[in-house]
PDB file of C-alpha atoms and ligand atoms in Angstrom:
ATOM      1  CA  MET A   6       0.000   0.000   0.000  1.00 68.00           C
ATOM      2  CA  ASP A   7       1.314   3.414  -0.923  1.00 75.00           C
ATOM      3  CA  LYS A   8       1.399   6.039   1.784  1.00 97.00           C
ATOM      4  CA  LEU A   9      -1.894   7.773   2.586  1.00 98.00           C
ATOM      5  CA  ILE A  10      -2.655  11.032   0.799  1.00 98.00           C
ATOM      6  CA  ILE A  11      -4.915  13.257   2.880  1.00 99.00           C
ATOM      7  CA  THR A  12      -6.730  16.086   1.102  1.00 99.00           C
ATOM      8  CA  ALA A  13      -8.009  19.018   3.183  1.00 99.00           C
ATOM      9  CA  ALA A  14     -10.988  20.744   1.552  1.00 98.00           C
ATOM     10  CA  VAL A  15     -10.641  23.809   3.749  1.00 98.00           C
ATOM     11  CA  THR A  16     -12.878  26.453   2.194  1.00 95.00           C
ATOM     12  CA  GLY A  17     -16.003  24.622   1.273  1.00 84.00           C
ATOM     13  CA  GLY A  18     -18.310  25.075  -1.641  1.00 79.00           C
ATOM     14  CA  GLU A  19     -21.711  26.623  -1.979  1.00 73.00           C
ATOM     15  CA  PRO A  20     -23.369  25.979   1.387  1.00 82.00           C
ATOM     16  CA  VAL A  21     -20.422  26.400   3.763  1.00 91.00           C
ATOM     17  CA  SER A  22     -20.238  29.932   5.179  1.00 92.00           C
ATOM     18  CA  ARG A  23     -19.847  31.785   8.476  1.00 93.00           C
ATOM     19  CA  GLU A  24     -23.588  31.293   8.945  1.00 92.00           C
ATOM     20  CA  MET A  25     -22.957  27.545   9.177  1.00 94.00           C
ATOM     21  CA  THR A  26     -19.779  27.697  11.261  1.00 96.00           C
ATOM     22  CA  PRO A  27     -17.720  30.582  12.680  1.00 96.00           C
ATOM     23  CA  TYR A  28     -14.563  28.485  12.102  1.00 97.00           C
ATOM     24  CA  VAL A  29     -14.546  28.410   8.287  1.00 96.00           C
ATOM     25  CA  PRO A  30     -11.562  30.353   6.919  1.00 97.00           C
ATOM     26  CA  CYS A  31     -12.763  33.182   4.646  1.00 95.00           C
ATOM     27  CA  SER A  32     -10.064  35.782   3.967  1.00 96.00           C
ATOM     28  CA  PRO A  33      -7.008  34.900   1.855  1.00 96.00           C
ATOM     29  CA  GLU A  34      -4.806  35.083   4.941  1.00 97.00           C
ATOM     30  CA  GLU A  35      -7.136  32.848   6.977  1.00 97.00           C
ATOM     31  CA  ILE A  36      -7.270  30.306   4.145  1.00 98.00           C
ATOM     32  CA  ALA A  37      -3.488  30.298   3.755  1.00 98.00           C
ATOM     33  CA  GLU A  38      -2.957  30.000   7.502  1.00 98.00           C
ATOM     34  CA  GLU A  39      -5.503  27.185   7.800  1.00 98.00           C
ATOM     35  CA  THR A  40      -3.904  25.361   4.866  1.00 98.00           C
ATOM     36  CA  ALA A  41      -0.459  25.595   6.476  1.00 98.00           C
ATOM     37  CA  LYS A  42      -1.874  24.153   9.708  1.00 98.00           C
ATOM     38  CA  CYS A  43      -3.496  21.294   7.772  1.00 98.00           C
ATOM     39  CA  CYS A  44      -0.197  20.631   6.002  1.00 98.00           C
ATOM     40  CA  GLU A  45       1.545  20.585   9.360  1.00 98.00           C
ATOM     41  CA  ALA A  46      -1.078  18.152  10.657  1.00 98.00           C
ATOM     42  CA  GLY A  47      -0.566  15.745   7.743  1.00 98.00           C
ATOM     43  CA  ALA A  48      -2.569  16.918   4.729  1.00 99.00           C
ATOM     44  CA  SER A  49      -0.621  16.737   1.458  1.00 98.00           C
ATOM     45  CA  ILE A  50      -3.282  18.250  -0.824  1.00 98.00           C
ATOM     46  CA  VAL A  51      -5.503  21.290  -0.241  1.00 98.00           C
ATOM     47  CA  HIS A  52      -8.699  21.707  -2.283  1.00 98.00           C
ATOM     48  CA  LEU A  53      -9.802  25.312  -2.759  1.00 97.00           C
ATOM     49  CA  HIS A  54     -12.948  27.222  -3.651  1.00 95.00           C
ATOM     50  CA  ALA A  55     -13.126  31.030  -3.773  1.00 94.00           C
ATOM     51  CA  LYS A  56     -14.901  32.592  -0.800  1.00 93.00           C
ATOM     52  CA  ASP A  57     -16.284  35.990   0.059  1.00 92.00           C
ATOM     53  CA  PRO A  58     -13.618  37.211   2.510  1.00 92.00           C
ATOM     54  CA  VAL A  59     -16.196  38.351   5.086  1.00 88.00           C
ATOM     55  CA  THR A  60     -19.280  36.123   4.848  1.00 86.00           C
ATOM     56  CA  GLY A  61     -17.501  32.999   3.705  1.00 89.00           C
ATOM     57  CA  LYS A  62     -20.160  32.452   1.061  1.00 90.00           C
ATOM     58  CA  THR A  63     -18.980  31.175  -2.301  1.00 86.00           C
ATOM     59  CA  ALA A  64     -17.460  34.100  -4.150  1.00 86.00           C
ATOM     60  CA  ALA A  65     -18.834  34.761  -7.598  1.00 68.00           C
ATOM     61  CA  ASP A  66     -16.419  33.828 -10.329  1.00 70.00           C
ATOM     62  CA  PRO A  67     -14.334  34.807 -12.302  1.00 67.00           C
ATOM     63  CA  ASN A  68     -12.469  35.698  -9.168  1.00 74.00           C
ATOM     64  CA  PRO A  69      -8.893  36.814  -8.506  1.00 84.00           C
ATOM     65  CA  LEU A  70      -8.980  35.443  -4.964  1.00 93.00           C
ATOM     66  CA  LEU A  71      -7.992  31.894  -5.937  1.00 95.00           C
ATOM     67  CA  GLY A  72      -4.666  33.139  -7.280  1.00 95.00           C
ATOM     68  CA  GLU A  73      -4.104  35.141  -4.098  1.00 96.00           C
ATOM     69  CA  TYR A  74      -4.757  32.066  -1.946  1.00 97.00           C
ATOM     70  CA  ILE A  75      -2.185  30.095  -3.940  1.00 97.00           C
ATOM     71  CA  ASN A  76       0.500  32.768  -3.615  1.00 97.00           C
ATOM     72  CA  LEU A  77      -0.049  33.088   0.142  1.00 98.00           C
ATOM     73  CA  ILE A  78      -0.112  29.284   0.591  1.00 98.00           C
ATOM     74  CA  ARG A  79       3.100  28.888  -1.374  1.00 97.00           C
ATOM     75  CA  ASP A  80       4.759  31.342   1.031  1.00 97.00           C
ATOM     76  CA  ARG A  81       3.809  29.060   3.925  1.00 98.00           C
ATOM     77  CA  CYS A  82       4.088  25.407   2.842  1.00 98.00           C
ATOM     78  CA  ASP A  83       4.693  23.028  -0.074  1.00 97.00           C
ATOM     79  CA  ILE A  84       1.280  21.361  -0.035  1.00 98.00           C
ATOM     80  CA  VAL A  85      -0.160  20.197  -3.374  1.00 98.00           C
ATOM     81  CA  ILE A  86      -2.835  22.655  -4.516  1.00 98.00           C
ATOM     82  CA  ASN A  87      -6.080  21.456  -6.097  1.00 98.00           C
ATOM     83  CA  VAL A  88      -8.450  24.142  -7.401  1.00 96.00           C
ATOM     84  CA  THR A  89     -12.135  23.476  -7.977  1.00 96.00           C
ATOM     85  CA  THR A  90     -13.830  23.663 -11.350  1.00 95.00           C
ATOM     86  CA  GLY A  91     -17.130  22.803  -9.754  1.00 94.00           C
ATOM     87  CA  GLY A  92     -17.653  25.737  -7.437  1.00 88.00           C
ATOM     88  CA  GLY A  93     -18.739  29.298  -7.970  1.00 82.00           C
ATOM     89  CA  ARG A  94     -20.242  28.889 -11.418  1.00 87.00           C
ATOM     90  CA  ARG A  95     -22.010  32.218 -11.800  1.00 85.00           C
ATOM     91  CA  VAL A  96     -21.413  32.395 -15.566  1.00 89.00           C
ATOM     92  CA  SER A  97     -22.304  29.878 -18.267  1.00 89.00           C
ATOM     93  CA  GLY A  98     -21.505  28.797 -21.804  1.00 92.00           C
ATOM     94  CA  SER A  99     -18.426  30.283 -23.437  1.00 93.00           C
ATOM     95  CA  SER A 100     -17.856  32.615 -20.460  1.00 93.00           C
ATOM     96  CA  LEU A 101     -17.675  29.601 -18.138  1.00 94.00           C
ATOM     97  CA  ASP A 102     -15.313  27.836 -20.510  1.00 96.00           C
ATOM     98  CA  LYS A 103     -13.097  30.930 -20.651  1.00 94.00           C
ATOM     99  CA  MET A 104     -13.115  31.165 -16.860  1.00 94.00           C
ATOM    100  CA  ILE A 105     -12.167  27.501 -16.433  1.00 95.00           C
ATOM    101  CA  GLU A 106      -9.431  27.749 -19.059  1.00 96.00           C
ATOM    102  CA  GLU A 107      -7.949  30.784 -17.301  1.00 94.00           C
ATOM    103  CA  ARG A 108      -8.293  29.041 -13.933  1.00 94.00           C
ATOM    104  CA  CYS A 109      -5.873  26.347 -15.151  1.00 96.00           C
ATOM    105  CA  TYR A 110      -3.009  28.872 -15.004  1.00 95.00           C
ATOM    106  CA  LEU A 111      -3.111  29.886 -11.331  1.00 95.00           C
ATOM    107  CA  GLY A 112      -0.087  27.742 -10.470  1.00 95.00           C
ATOM    108  CA  GLN A 113      -1.961  24.729  -9.042  1.00 97.00           C
ATOM    109  CA  GLU A 114      -0.868  21.169  -9.712  1.00 97.00           C
ATOM    110  CA  MET A 115      -4.407  19.715  -9.780  1.00 98.00           C
ATOM    111  CA  SER A 116      -8.016  20.635 -10.405  1.00 98.00           C
ATOM    112  CA  SER A 117     -11.285  18.807  -9.873  1.00 98.00           C
ATOM    113  CA  ILE A 118     -13.274  17.747 -12.940  1.00 98.00           C
ATOM    114  CA  ASN A 119     -16.815  16.565 -12.296  1.00 98.00           C
ATOM    115  CA  MET A 120     -17.493  13.497 -14.374  1.00 98.00           C
ATOM    116  CA  GLY A 121     -21.201  13.872 -14.973  1.00 98.00           C
ATOM    117  CA  SER A 122     -24.400  15.691 -14.158  1.00 98.00           C
ATOM    118  CA  ILE A 123     -26.233  15.009 -10.926  1.00 97.00           C
ATOM    119  CA  ASN A 124     -29.436  16.268  -9.345  1.00 97.00           C
ATOM    120  CA  PHE A 125     -28.401  18.418  -6.402  1.00 94.00           C
ATOM    121  CA  TRP A 126     -27.846  16.157  -3.411  1.00 93.00           C
ATOM    122  CA  THR A 127     -28.865  18.631  -0.694  1.00 90.00           C
ATOM    123  CA  LYS A 128     -32.394  19.851   0.093  1.00 89.00           C
ATOM    124  CA  PRO A 129     -34.454  21.231  -1.582  1.00 90.00           C
ATOM    125  CA  TYR A 130     -32.878  18.997  -4.315  1.00 91.00           C
ATOM    126  CA  ASN A 131     -33.701  21.619  -6.909  1.00 91.00           C
ATOM    127  CA  GLY A 132     -31.761  21.930 -10.106  1.00 93.00           C
ATOM    128  CA  ILE A 133     -29.000  19.947 -11.727  1.00 95.00           C
ATOM    129  CA  PHE A 134     -25.226  20.178 -11.301  1.00 96.00           C
ATOM    130  CA  THR A 135     -24.586  20.021 -15.035  1.00 96.00           C
ATOM    131  CA  ASN A 136     -21.408  18.440 -16.382  1.00 98.00           C
ATOM    132  CA  ASP A 137     -22.100  17.170 -19.910  1.00 98.00           C
ATOM    133  CA  VAL A 138     -19.484  15.055 -21.666  1.00 98.00           C
ATOM    134  CA  PRO A 139     -18.468  17.622 -24.335  1.00 98.00           C
ATOM    135  CA  THR A 140     -17.791  20.155 -21.575  1.00 98.00           C
ATOM    136  CA  ILE A 141     -15.759  17.582 -19.623  1.00 98.00           C
ATOM    137  CA  GLU A 142     -13.718  16.932 -22.767  1.00 98.00           C
ATOM    138  CA  ARG A 143     -13.047  20.644 -23.343  1.00 98.00           C
ATOM    139  CA  TRP A 144     -12.071  21.292 -19.729  1.00 98.00           C
ATOM    140  CA  ALA A 145      -9.876  18.200 -19.628  1.00 98.00           C
ATOM    141  CA  GLY A 146      -8.127  19.615 -22.691  1.00 98.00           C
ATOM    142  CA  TYR A 147      -7.493  22.929 -20.931  1.00 98.00           C
ATOM    143  CA  MET A 148      -5.993  21.080 -17.960  1.00 98.00           C
ATOM    144  CA  LYS A 149      -3.807  18.864 -20.150  1.00 97.00           C
ATOM    145  CA  LYS A 150      -2.493  21.927 -22.028  1.00 97.00           C
ATOM    146  CA  ALA A 151      -1.741  23.704 -18.746  1.00 97.00           C
ATOM    147  CA  GLY A 152      -0.080  20.652 -17.160  1.00 96.00           C
ATOM    148  CA  VAL A 153      -2.743  20.466 -14.426  1.00 97.00           C
ATOM    149  CA  LYS A 154      -3.590  16.934 -13.254  1.00 98.00           C
ATOM    150  CA  PRO A 155      -7.350  16.352 -13.133  1.00 98.00           C
ATOM    151  CA  GLU A 156      -8.957  14.802 -10.080  1.00 98.00           C
ATOM    152  CA  LEU A 157     -12.042  13.086 -11.515  1.00 98.00           C
ATOM    153  CA  GLU A 158     -15.022  13.530  -9.193  1.00 98.00           C
ATOM    154  CA  ILE A 159     -17.321  10.487  -9.325  1.00 98.00           C
ATOM    155  CA  TYR A 160     -20.840  10.911  -7.890  1.00 98.00           C
ATOM    156  CA  ASP A 161     -22.306   7.693  -9.256  1.00 97.00           C
ATOM    157  CA  THR A 162     -20.888   4.524 -10.721  1.00 97.00           C
ATOM    158  CA  GLY A 163     -21.807   5.396 -14.320  1.00 98.00           C
ATOM    159  CA  MET A 164     -19.264   8.202 -14.138  1.00 98.00           C
ATOM    160  CA  ILE A 165     -16.516   5.582 -13.805  1.00 98.00           C
ATOM    161  CA  ASN A 166     -17.609   4.350 -17.237  1.00 98.00           C
ATOM    162  CA  THR A 167     -17.463   7.916 -18.560  1.00 98.00           C
ATOM    163  CA  ALA A 168     -13.886   8.134 -17.292  1.00 98.00           C
ATOM    164  CA  LYS A 169     -13.008   4.890 -19.094  1.00 98.00           C
ATOM    165  CA  ILE A 170     -14.645   6.054 -22.347  1.00 98.00           C
ATOM    166  CA  LEU A 171     -12.724   9.343 -22.246  1.00 98.00           C
ATOM    167  CA  CYS A 172      -9.488   7.520 -21.433  1.00 97.00           C
ATOM    168  CA  ASP A 173     -10.041   5.350 -24.526  1.00 96.00           C
ATOM    169  CA  LYS A 174     -10.579   8.577 -26.537  1.00 97.00           C
ATOM    170  CA  GLY A 175      -7.281   9.944 -25.223  1.00 97.00           C
ATOM    171  CA  VAL A 176      -9.006  12.778 -23.370  1.00 98.00           C
ATOM    172  CA  PHE A 177      -7.365  11.686 -20.109  1.00 97.00           C
ATOM    173  CA  ASP A 178      -3.867  10.254 -19.678  1.00 92.00           C
ATOM    174  CA  GLN A 179      -3.623   7.103 -17.583  1.00 89.00           C
ATOM    175  CA  PRO A 180      -3.178   6.338 -14.754  1.00 90.00           C
ATOM    176  CA  LEU A 181      -6.025   8.503 -13.524  1.00 97.00           C
ATOM    177  CA  HIS A 182      -6.659   9.866 -10.057  1.00 98.00           C
ATOM    178  CA  ILE A 183     -10.337   9.630  -9.199  1.00 98.00           C
ATOM    179  CA  GLN A 184     -12.360  10.584  -6.133  1.00 98.00           C
ATOM    180  CA  PHE A 185     -15.540   8.779  -5.108  1.00 98.00           C
ATOM    181  CA  VAL A 186     -17.771  11.620  -3.936  1.00 98.00           C
ATOM    182  CA  MET A 187     -20.096   9.595  -1.719  1.00 98.00           C
ATOM    183  CA  VAL A 188     -22.749  12.239  -1.157  1.00 96.00           C
ATOM    184  CA  GLY A 189     -25.618   9.829  -0.547  1.00 95.00           C
ATOM    185  CA  ALA A 190     -29.079  11.294  -1.394  1.00 95.00           C
ATOM    186  CA  THR A 191     -29.003  11.551  -5.212  1.00 96.00           C
ATOM    187  CA  GLY A 192     -25.446  10.175  -5.492  1.00 97.00           C
ATOM    188  CA  ILE A 193     -23.378   7.177  -4.356  1.00 97.00           C
ATOM    189  CA  SER A 194     -24.544   5.865  -0.977  1.00 98.00           C
ATOM    190  CA  PRO A 195     -21.829   6.360   1.668  1.00 98.00           C
ATOM    191  CA  THR A 196     -21.440   2.681   2.553  1.00 98.00           C
ATOM    192  CA  PRO A 197     -18.517   0.233   2.441  1.00 98.00           C
ATOM    193  CA  LYS A 198     -20.562  -1.984   0.094  1.00 98.00           C
ATOM    194  CA  ALA A 199     -21.010   0.882  -2.392  1.00 98.00           C
ATOM    195  CA  LEU A 200     -17.299   1.683  -2.173  1.00 98.00           C
ATOM    196  CA  LEU A 201     -16.360  -1.934  -2.862  1.00 98.00           C
ATOM    197  CA  TYR A 202     -18.597  -1.904  -5.955  1.00 98.00           C
ATOM    198  CA  CYS A 203     -16.943   1.321  -7.168  1.00 98.00           C
ATOM    199  CA  LEU A 204     -13.537  -0.293  -6.702  1.00 98.00           C
ATOM    200  CA  ASP A 205     -14.711  -3.368  -8.590  1.00 98.00           C
ATOM    201  CA  GLN A 206     -15.361  -1.050 -11.576  1.00 98.00           C
ATOM    202  CA  THR A 207     -12.063   0.844 -11.288  1.00 98.00           C
ATOM    203  CA  PRO A 208      -8.826  -0.139 -13.081  1.00 97.00           C
ATOM    204  CA  SER A 209      -6.294  -1.257 -10.479  1.00 96.00           C
ATOM    205  CA  ASN A 210      -3.622   1.201 -11.674  1.00 96.00           C
ATOM    206  CA  TRP A 211      -5.790   4.250 -11.001  1.00 97.00           C
ATOM    207  CA  THR A 212      -5.261   6.002  -7.682  1.00 98.00           C
ATOM    208  CA  TRP A 213      -8.431   6.837  -5.804  1.00 98.00           C
ATOM    209  CA  SER A 214      -9.702   8.827  -2.850  1.00 98.00           C
ATOM    210  CA  VAL A 215     -12.956   8.988  -0.888  1.00 98.00           C
ATOM    211  CA  CYS A 216     -14.872  12.190  -0.138  1.00 98.00           C
ATOM    212  CA  ALA A 217     -17.806  11.537   2.197  1.00 98.00           C
ATOM    213  CA  LEU A 218     -20.091  14.057   3.839  1.00 97.00           C
ATOM    214  CA  GLY A 219     -20.900  14.812   7.447  1.00 96.00           C
ATOM    215  CA  ARG A 220     -20.935  11.797   9.824  1.00 97.00           C
ATOM    216  CA  HIS A 221     -19.795   9.524   6.994  1.00 98.00           C
ATOM    217  CA  GLN A 222     -16.477  11.323   6.483  1.00 98.00           C
ATOM    218  CA  LEU A 223     -14.589   9.549   9.286  1.00 98.00           C
ATOM    219  CA  PRO A 224     -15.834   5.953   8.909  1.00 98.00           C
ATOM    220  CA  LEU A 225     -15.640   5.933   5.104  1.00 98.00           C
ATOM    221  CA  GLY A 226     -12.188   7.490   5.311  1.00 98.00           C
ATOM    222  CA  ALA A 227     -11.117   4.707   7.647  1.00 98.00           C
ATOM    223  CA  VAL A 228     -12.537   2.060   5.297  1.00 98.00           C
ATOM    224  CA  ALA A 229     -10.883   3.716   2.297  1.00 98.00           C
ATOM    225  CA  MET A 230      -7.420   3.692   3.819  1.00 98.00           C
ATOM    226  CA  THR A 231      -7.695   0.012   4.781  1.00 98.00           C
ATOM    227  CA  LEU A 232      -8.452  -0.715   1.099  1.00 98.00           C
ATOM    228  CA  GLY A 233      -5.423   1.207  -0.171  1.00 97.00           C
ATOM    229  CA  GLY A 234      -7.261   4.416  -1.002  1.00 98.00           C
ATOM    230  CA  HIS A 235      -6.720   8.032  -0.067  1.00 98.00           C
ATOM    231  CA  VAL A 236      -8.980  10.301   1.943  1.00 98.00           C
ATOM    232  CA  ARG A 237     -10.467  13.775   1.853  1.00 98.00           C
ATOM    233  CA  VAL A 238     -11.521  15.617   4.984  1.00 98.00           C
ATOM    234  CA  GLY A 239     -12.386  19.241   5.679  1.00 98.00           C
ATOM    235  CA  PHE A 240     -15.182  21.736   6.013  1.00 98.00           C
ATOM    236  CA  GLU A 241     -16.329  21.459   2.408  1.00 97.00           C
ATOM    237  CA  ASP A 242     -17.809  18.088   3.274  1.00 97.00           C
ATOM    238  CA  ASN A 243     -18.120  18.102   7.071  1.00 97.00           C
ATOM    239  CA  ILE A 244     -18.018  20.873   9.694  1.00 97.00           C
ATOM    240  CA  TYR A 245     -18.413  18.608  12.749  1.00 98.00           C
ATOM    241  CA  ILE A 246     -15.814  16.806  14.884  1.00 98.00           C
ATOM    242  CA  ARG A 247     -18.548  14.717  16.465  1.00 97.00           C
ATOM    243  CA  TYR A 248     -22.322  14.749  16.576  1.00 95.00           C
ATOM    244  CA  GLY A 249     -23.524  18.228  17.493  1.00 96.00           C
ATOM    245  CA  GLU A 250     -20.015  19.651  18.043  1.00 98.00           C
ATOM    246  CA  LEU A 251     -18.470  21.921  15.425  1.00 98.00           C
ATOM    247  CA  ALA A 252     -14.851  21.257  14.507  1.00 98.00           C
ATOM    248  CA  LYS A 253     -12.794  24.295  15.482  1.00 98.00           C
ATOM    249  CA  SER A 254     -10.589  23.989  12.407  1.00 98.00           C
ATOM    250  CA  ASN A 255      -9.963  21.908   9.330  1.00 98.00           C
ATOM    251  CA  ALA A 256      -6.683  20.900  10.963  1.00 98.00           C
ATOM    252  CA  GLN A 257      -8.645  19.199  13.739  1.00 98.00           C
ATOM    253  CA  LEU A 258     -10.270  16.940  11.122  1.00 98.00           C
ATOM    254  CA  VAL A 259      -6.862  16.241   9.556  1.00 98.00           C
ATOM    255  CA  GLU A 260      -5.348  15.393  12.952  1.00 98.00           C
ATOM    256  CA  ARG A 261      -8.125  12.923  13.623  1.00 98.00           C
ATOM    257  CA  ILE A 262      -7.781  11.014  10.349  1.00 98.00           C
ATOM    258  CA  VAL A 263      -4.014  10.947  10.897  1.00 98.00           C
ATOM    259  CA  LYS A 264      -4.638   9.272  14.268  1.00 98.00           C
ATOM    260  CA  VAL A 265      -6.788   6.646  12.510  1.00 98.00           C
ATOM    261  CA  ALA A 266      -4.005   6.009  10.001  1.00 98.00           C
ATOM    262  CA  GLU A 267      -1.421   5.716  12.763  1.00 98.00           C
ATOM    263  CA  ALA A 268      -3.623   3.252  14.640  1.00 98.00           C
ATOM    264  CA  LEU A 269      -3.753   1.165  11.447  1.00 97.00           C
ATOM    265  CA  ASN A 270       0.023   1.447  10.902  1.00 97.00           C
ATOM    266  CA  ILE A 271      -0.604   3.347   7.663  1.00 98.00           C
ATOM    267  CA  GLU A 272       2.040   5.957   6.914  1.00 98.00           C
ATOM    268  CA  VAL A 273       0.820   9.415   5.935  1.00 98.00           C
ATOM    269  CA  ALA A 274       2.357  10.845   2.745  1.00 98.00           C
ATOM    270  CA  THR A 275       4.228  14.113   2.731  1.00 98.00           C
ATOM    271  CA  SER A 276       3.377  16.578  -0.028  1.00 98.00           C
ATOM    272  CA  ASP A 277       6.364  15.457  -2.065  1.00 96.00           C
ATOM    273  CA  LYS A 278       5.489  11.798  -1.611  1.00 97.00           C
ATOM    274  CA  ALA A 279       1.957  12.652  -2.781  1.00 98.00           C
ATOM    275  CA  ARG A 280       3.482  14.244  -5.900  1.00 97.00           C
ATOM    276  CA  ARG A 281       5.419  11.054  -6.581  1.00 96.00           C
ATOM    277  CA  ILE A 282       2.350   8.845  -6.057  1.00 97.00           C
ATOM    278  CA  LEU A 283       0.212  11.032  -8.338  1.00 97.00           C
ATOM    279  CA  GLY A 284       2.925  11.709 -10.915  1.00 95.00           C
ATOM    280  CA  LEU A 285       2.852  15.463 -10.326  1.00 95.00           C
ATOM    281  CA  ARG A 286       5.661  17.877 -10.894  1.00 77.00           C
ATOM    282  CA  ARG A 287       6.216  20.765  -8.460  1.00 68.00           C
ATOM    283  CA  ARG A 288       4.845  23.997  -9.954  1.00 65.00           C
TER     284      ARG A 288
HETATM  285  N1  KMH B 311     -18.266  19.634  -3.093  1.00 91.42           N
HETATM  286  C1  KMH B 311     -17.873  18.243  -3.195  1.00 91.42           C
HETATM  287  C2  KMH B 311     -19.043  17.351  -2.828  1.00 91.42           C
HETATM  288  C3  KMH B 311     -15.536  20.332  -6.990  1.00 91.42           C
HETATM  289  O1  KMH B 311     -15.206  21.205  -6.166  1.00 91.42           O
HETATM  290  O2  KMH B 311     -15.350  20.428  -8.219  1.00 91.42           O
HETATM  291  C4  KMH B 311     -17.346  17.910  -4.569  1.00 91.42           C
HETATM  292  C5  KMH B 311     -16.243  18.821  -5.054  1.00 91.42           C
HETATM  293  C6  KMH B 311     -16.238  19.062  -6.534  1.00 91.42           C
HETATM  294  O3  KMH B 311     -15.411  19.282  -4.289  1.00 91.42           O
HETATM  295 ZN1   ZN B 312     -14.949  21.333  -4.157  1.00 91.42          ZN
END
């Protein structure tokens, strides 16, 4: 088993703001500081969305803040940086494409790419998170051109097939890094059985991670690491350290999953080891 790559999703997407938790980092300095603490605690990748520096709500894009986060983070630690392409979509069509293409040149090593459309998984379940295949192909092309490694976000098992089809078309270079986004509700159920089925469908040379929400984040992360996978924690997916108690920082969630790994004699990867595992080059 390779060492464990821990991703800290520190900012959170649409719903996570100061209204939900006073502990979410919002300003560029807070986000950089929080990222450095997560790196110190054992995270080797940070996943970033742009946030309004005061309210913590998702900042409308296009947005210069993401580049500012990256510069401030780089001054503090050598963590791998993964920038969202799923968050903050306030434009559409060619404007969205232009924004995503430009976003590939912020200096990150990775970016998320959402491998299909899904009905929103949180109440009131209205609307669709649209990721049609032609758009995925275009955005994957932007990332390839920019030398940004895609992290393929998988919300249901059919999206694994989409990844295979696009690999066969040469859209993605193998081996892929995929993340099972086990959101439950309208997506993959957050259960070990569902994870085992996903793995059954996944080529053995692909690296993979688990992103689970709320109370499922810890147990599914523990299951993932025992199966040779990697784990994502952080406020984007879970703001609680235990039932009814808010985590005081993303680092607290990183520290806890590190303790689980240590208890299982699983070594936690440094940022450079994560780069070697994922075939990244330092930017
Ligand atoms: N918000 C997560 C459930 C992205 O940012 O592109 C999935 C995610 C995708 O992090
Ligand atoms: Zn995200």
